[in-house]
């Protein structure tokens, strides 16, 4: 049996990941912002809800202390940074507060969790699993905030891999493709609210691109959360984890396109997201 702490436990891929780990007999410390959401795990043995807000250093420190108390003489085998949000839309229309929120949750949050939980991982040694996205390695138009945040998270992961090598602590990146979870609907709703507050002239200028991208996104096939969770569980439990896992159909295509000459890569991505040939409004 291993001990695993996962943030965003009640999010889209968090729930099946917790259920799979617990089903295999692991003890899972399920990080939740609201204890009422932990009812999703009432039927599972070995799941310990831990209240945590990854954007609040005091909350993260309290969560680490609570986990340490539960562990007793045991060590922590893995920390999974799964909590995340998506901020999307043309960068010119993304409000400063939204951009800050993106980086606070997706970059500063995992960094805070890692610093707080490293003392619990070191004795094992344990491992760190950071949930990223294919846009980390090839940014996509209209997705600059999420692309930048995941690129930063992967840079942190690569640096940590070297820094923590003396203790044998592994750092693993998992890149899921677009998944059938509520996070994308929430991202669209937030983008629409932000757009409504933007200058009407800017709204008209970007409307053709936004409408074309929305139409293309509606036709996109989304991955089943369970298929992503299986890869995440492998990254957590396998004896010799790879440094990078891709998850979901076509998850490795975007990084592959990113290795092409920029003009060609830009054209392929523009066509894929529906904005090729779109004229400014």
Coordinates of C-alpha atoms in Angstrom, one line a residue:
X1 CA 0.0 0.0 0.0
X2 CA 1.2 3.5 -0.8
X3 CA 0.2 6.9 0.4
X4 CA -0.8 9.5 -2.2
X5 CA -1.9 13.1 -1.9
X6 CA -3.8 14.5 -4.8
X7 CA -5.0 18.1 -5.3
X8 CA -8.2 18.7 -7.3
X9 CA -9.5 15.4 -6.2
X10 CA -13.1 16.2 -6.9
X11 CA -12.3 17.6 -10.4
X12 CA -12.9 16.0 -13.7
X13 CA -10.0 13.5 -13.8
X14 CA -9.5 13.7 -10.0
X15 CA -12.5 11.6 -9.1
X16 CA -11.7 8.5 -11.3
X17 CA -8.0 8.8 -10.3
X18 CA -8.8 8.7 -6.6
X19 CA -11.3 5.8 -7.1
X20 CA -8.8 3.7 -9.1
X21 CA -6.0 4.3 -6.6
X22 CA -8.3 3.4 -3.6
X23 CA -9.6 0.4 -5.5
X24 CA -6.0 -0.9 -5.8
X25 CA -5.6 -0.6 -2.0
X26 CA -3.7 2.7 -1.8
X27 CA -4.4 5.2 0.9
X28 CA -5.4 8.5 -0.9
X29 CA -5.4 11.9 0.8
X30 CA -7.9 13.6 -1.4
X31 CA -7.4 17.4 -1.6
X32 CA -10.7 19.2 -1.7
X33 CA -11.6 22.9 -1.4
X34 CA -14.9 22.1 0.2
X35 CA -15.4 19.0 2.4
X36 CA -19.0 18.6 1.2
X37 CA -17.6 17.6 -2.2
X38 CA -15.8 14.7 -0.6
X39 CA -19.1 12.8 -0.4
X40 CA -18.1 11.4 -3.9
X41 CA -15.8 9.1 -1.9
X42 CA -18.1 8.0 0.9
X43 CA -18.3 4.5 -0.5
X44 CA -14.5 4.0 -0.6
X45 CA -12.2 2.7 2.1
X46 CA -8.8 4.3 2.3
X47 CA -9.8 7.8 1.1
X48 CA -9.0 10.6 3.5
X49 CA -10.4 14.0 2.5
X50 CA -8.0 16.9 3.2
X51 CA -9.3 20.5 2.8
X52 CA -6.9 22.6 0.8
X53 CA -6.8 25.7 -1.4
X54 CA -3.7 25.6 -3.5
X55 CA -3.7 29.4 -3.9
X56 CA -3.4 29.9 -0.1
X57 CA 0.0 29.1 1.5
X58 CA -1.5 28.8 4.9
X59 CA -4.1 26.3 3.7
X60 CA -1.5 24.3 1.9
X61 CA 0.7 24.3 5.1
X62 CA -2.3 23.1 7.2
X63 CA -3.0 20.4 4.7
X64 CA 0.6 19.1 4.8
X65 CA 0.4 19.1 8.6
X66 CA -2.9 17.2 8.6
X67 CA -1.4 14.6 6.2
X68 CA 1.7 14.2 8.3
X69 CA -0.4 13.6 11.4
X70 CA -2.3 10.8 9.5
X71 CA 0.9 9.3 8.2
X72 CA 2.6 8.9 11.6
X73 CA 5.8 7.0 11.0
X74 CA 5.0 6.4 7.3
X75 CA 6.3 8.5 4.5
X76 CA 4.3 9.9 1.6
X77 CA 4.8 8.1 -1.7
X78 CA 3.4 10.6 -4.2
X79 CA 2.0 14.1 -4.5
X80 CA -0.2 14.6 -7.6
X81 CA -0.7 18.2 -8.6
X82 CA -4.0 17.8 -10.4
X83 CA -5.8 21.0 -9.4
X84 CA -6.0 23.4 -12.4
X85 CA -8.2 25.9 -14.3
X86 CA -8.4 27.0 -17.9
X87 CA -8.4 30.7 -18.9
X88 CA -8.9 31.2 -22.6
X89 CA -9.6 33.8 -25.2
X90 CA -7.5 36.4 -27.1
X91 CA -4.8 37.7 -24.8
X92 CA -5.9 41.3 -25.6
X93 CA -9.3 40.5 -24.1
X94 CA -8.1 38.5 -21.1
X95 CA -8.5 40.6 -17.9
X96 CA -5.5 41.0 -15.7
X97 CA -7.2 39.4 -12.8
X98 CA -8.1 36.3 -14.9
X99 CA -4.5 36.0 -16.1
X100 CA -3.2 36.2 -12.5
X101 CA -5.8 33.6 -11.5
X102 CA -4.5 31.3 -14.2
X103 CA -0.9 31.5 -13.0
X104 CA -1.8 31.4 -9.3
X105 CA -3.7 28.1 -9.6
X106 CA -1.7 26.3 -12.3
X107 CA 1.9 27.5 -11.5
X108 CA 2.2 29.0 -8.0
X109 CA -0.3 26.5 -6.6
X110 CA 1.8 23.4 -7.5
X111 CA 5.0 25.1 -6.4
X112 CA 3.5 25.9 -3.0
X113 CA 2.2 22.3 -2.6
X114 CA 5.6 20.9 -3.6
X115 CA 7.5 23.0 -1.1
X116 CA 5.1 22.1 1.7
X117 CA 5.0 18.4 1.0
X118 CA 8.7 17.7 0.1
X119 CA 9.6 16.8 3.7
X120 CA 7.0 14.1 3.7
X121 CA 8.3 12.7 0.3
X122 CA 12.0 12.7 1.1
X123 CA 12.2 9.7 3.4
X124 CA 10.6 7.3 0.9
X125 CA 11.7 8.6 -1.4
X126 CA 8.4 9.5 -3.0
X127 CA 7.6 11.2 -6.3
X128 CA 5.9 14.3 -7.7
X129 CA 3.4 14.0 -10.6
X130 CA 2.4 17.2 -12.3
X131 CA -0.6 17.3 -14.6
X132 CA 0.2 19.5 -17.6
X133 CA -1.2 19.7 -21.1
X134 CA 0.0 19.4 -24.7
X135 CA -0.1 23.2 -25.1
X136 CA 2.8 23.4 -22.7
X137 CA 5.1 22.3 -25.6
X138 CA 3.2 24.1 -28.4
X139 CA 1.1 27.1 -27.5
X140 CA -2.2 27.5 -29.3
X141 CA -3.9 30.8 -30.4
X142 CA -6.8 31.9 -28.1
X143 CA -5.3 29.7 -25.4
X144 CA -2.3 31.8 -24.4
X145 CA -3.0 31.8 -20.6
X146 CA -3.4 28.1 -20.2
X147 CA -0.5 27.4 -22.6
X148 CA 1.8 29.7 -20.7
X149 CA 0.8 28.3 -17.3
X150 CA 1.5 24.7 -18.4
X151 CA 4.7 25.6 -20.0
X152 CA 5.8 27.2 -16.8
X153 CA 4.7 24.1 -14.8
X154 CA 6.7 21.9 -17.1
X155 CA 9.8 24.1 -16.7
X156 CA 9.5 23.8 -13.0
X157 CA 9.1 20.1 -13.3
X158 CA 12.3 19.7 -15.4
X159 CA 14.3 21.9 -13.0
X160 CA 13.0 20.0 -10.0
X161 CA 13.9 16.7 -11.6
X162 CA 17.6 17.7 -11.3
X163 CA 17.3 19.4 -7.9
X164 CA 15.6 16.4 -6.2
X165 CA 17.7 13.7 -7.9
X166 CA 20.1 13.5 -4.9
X167 CA 17.2 12.2 -2.8
X168 CA 15.9 9.9 -5.5
X169 CA 12.7 11.8 -5.7
X170 CA 11.2 11.4 -9.2
X171 CA 9.3 14.2 -11.0
X172 CA 6.8 13.1 -13.6
X173 CA 4.8 15.1 -16.1
X174 CA 1.4 13.9 -17.4
X175 CA 0.0 15.6 -20.5
X176 CA -3.7 14.8 -21.0
X177 CA -5.5 15.8 -24.1
X178 CA -8.9 17.6 -24.0
X179 CA -11.1 15.5 -21.7
X180 CA -14.9 15.3 -21.3
X181 CA -15.0 17.1 -18.0
X182 CA -16.8 20.3 -16.8
X183 CA -13.5 22.3 -16.8
X184 CA -14.0 23.2 -20.5
X185 CA -17.5 24.4 -20.0
X186 CA -16.4 26.5 -17.1
X187 CA -13.6 28.0 -19.1
X188 CA -16.0 29.0 -21.9
X189 CA -18.4 30.5 -19.5
X190 CA -15.6 32.6 -17.9
X191 CA -14.3 33.7 -21.3
X192 CA -17.8 34.8 -22.3
X193 CA -18.2 36.8 -19.1
X194 CA -14.8 38.5 -19.7
X195 CA -15.7 39.2 -23.3
X196 CA -18.9 40.9 -22.3
X197 CA -16.9 43.3 -20.2
X198 CA -14.4 44.1 -23.0
X199 CA -14.5 47.1 -25.3
X200 CA -17.3 46.6 -27.9
X201 CA -14.9 47.5 -30.7
X202 CA -12.4 44.8 -29.6
X203 CA -15.3 42.3 -29.3
X204 CA -16.2 42.9 -32.9
X205 CA -12.6 42.6 -34.0
X206 CA -12.1 39.2 -32.5
X207 CA -15.6 37.8 -33.0
X208 CA -14.8 36.0 -36.3
X209 CA -11.9 34.1 -34.7
X210 CA -13.8 33.3 -31.5
X211 CA -16.9 32.1 -33.3
X212 CA -14.8 29.9 -35.7
X213 CA -12.8 28.4 -32.8
X214 CA -16.0 27.7 -30.9
X215 CA -17.5 25.9 -33.9
X216 CA -14.4 23.7 -34.3
X217 CA -14.3 23.0 -30.6
X218 CA -17.9 21.8 -30.6
X219 CA -16.9 19.1 -33.1
X220 CA -13.9 17.9 -31.1
X221 CA -13.8 14.4 -29.7
X222 CA -13.0 14.5 -26.0
X223 CA -11.2 11.8 -24.1
X224 CA -13.0 9.7 -21.5
X225 CA -11.8 10.8 -18.0
X226 CA -11.2 7.2 -17.0
X227 CA -8.7 6.7 -19.8
X228 CA -6.7 9.7 -18.5
X229 CA -7.0 8.5 -14.9
X230 CA -5.5 5.1 -15.9
X231 CA -2.3 6.9 -17.2
X232 CA -2.2 9.1 -14.1
X233 CA -2.4 6.0 -11.9
X234 CA 0.4 4.4 -13.8
X235 CA 2.6 7.5 -13.3
X236 CA 1.9 7.3 -9.6
X237 CA 2.4 3.6 -9.0
X238 CA 4.8 2.2 -11.5
X239 CA 8.2 1.3 -10.1
X240 CA 10.2 3.1 -12.8
X241 CA 8.1 6.0 -14.1
X242 CA 8.9 7.8 -17.3
X243 CA 9.6 11.5 -17.0
X244 CA 6.7 12.3 -19.4
X245 CA 3.4 10.6 -20.2
X246 CA 0.9 11.7 -22.8
X247 CA -2.7 10.6 -22.2
X248 CA -5.7 10.5 -24.5
X249 CA -6.1 10.1 -28.2
X250 CA -3.8 12.3 -30.2
X251 CA -2.2 13.9 -27.1
X252 CA 1.2 13.7 -28.7
X253 CA 0.2 15.3 -32.0
X254 CA 0.5 18.9 -30.9
X255 CA 4.1 18.6 -29.6
X256 CA 5.0 16.8 -32.8
X257 CA 3.5 19.7 -34.9
X258 CA 5.5 22.1 -32.7
X259 CA 8.7 20.5 -34.0
X260 CA 7.9 21.6 -37.6
X261 CA 9.1 24.9 -39.0
X262 CA 7.0 27.7 -37.4
X263 CA 5.1 28.8 -40.5
X264 CA 4.0 25.3 -41.2
X265 CA 3.2 24.5 -37.6
X266 CA 1.2 27.8 -37.3
X267 CA -0.8 26.9 -40.4
X268 CA -1.6 23.4 -39.2
X269 CA -2.7 24.6 -35.8
X270 CA -4.8 27.4 -37.2
X271 CA -6.6 24.9 -39.4
X272 CA -7.1 22.5 -36.6
X273 CA -8.7 25.1 -34.3
X274 CA -10.8 26.5 -37.1
X275 CA -9.3 30.0 -37.5
X276 CA -7.4 29.4 -40.8
X277 CA -8.3 32.1 -43.2
X278 CA -10.5 34.0 -40.8
X279 CA -10.5 37.8 -41.5
X280 CA -10.4 40.4 -38.7
X281 CA -13.8 41.8 -37.8

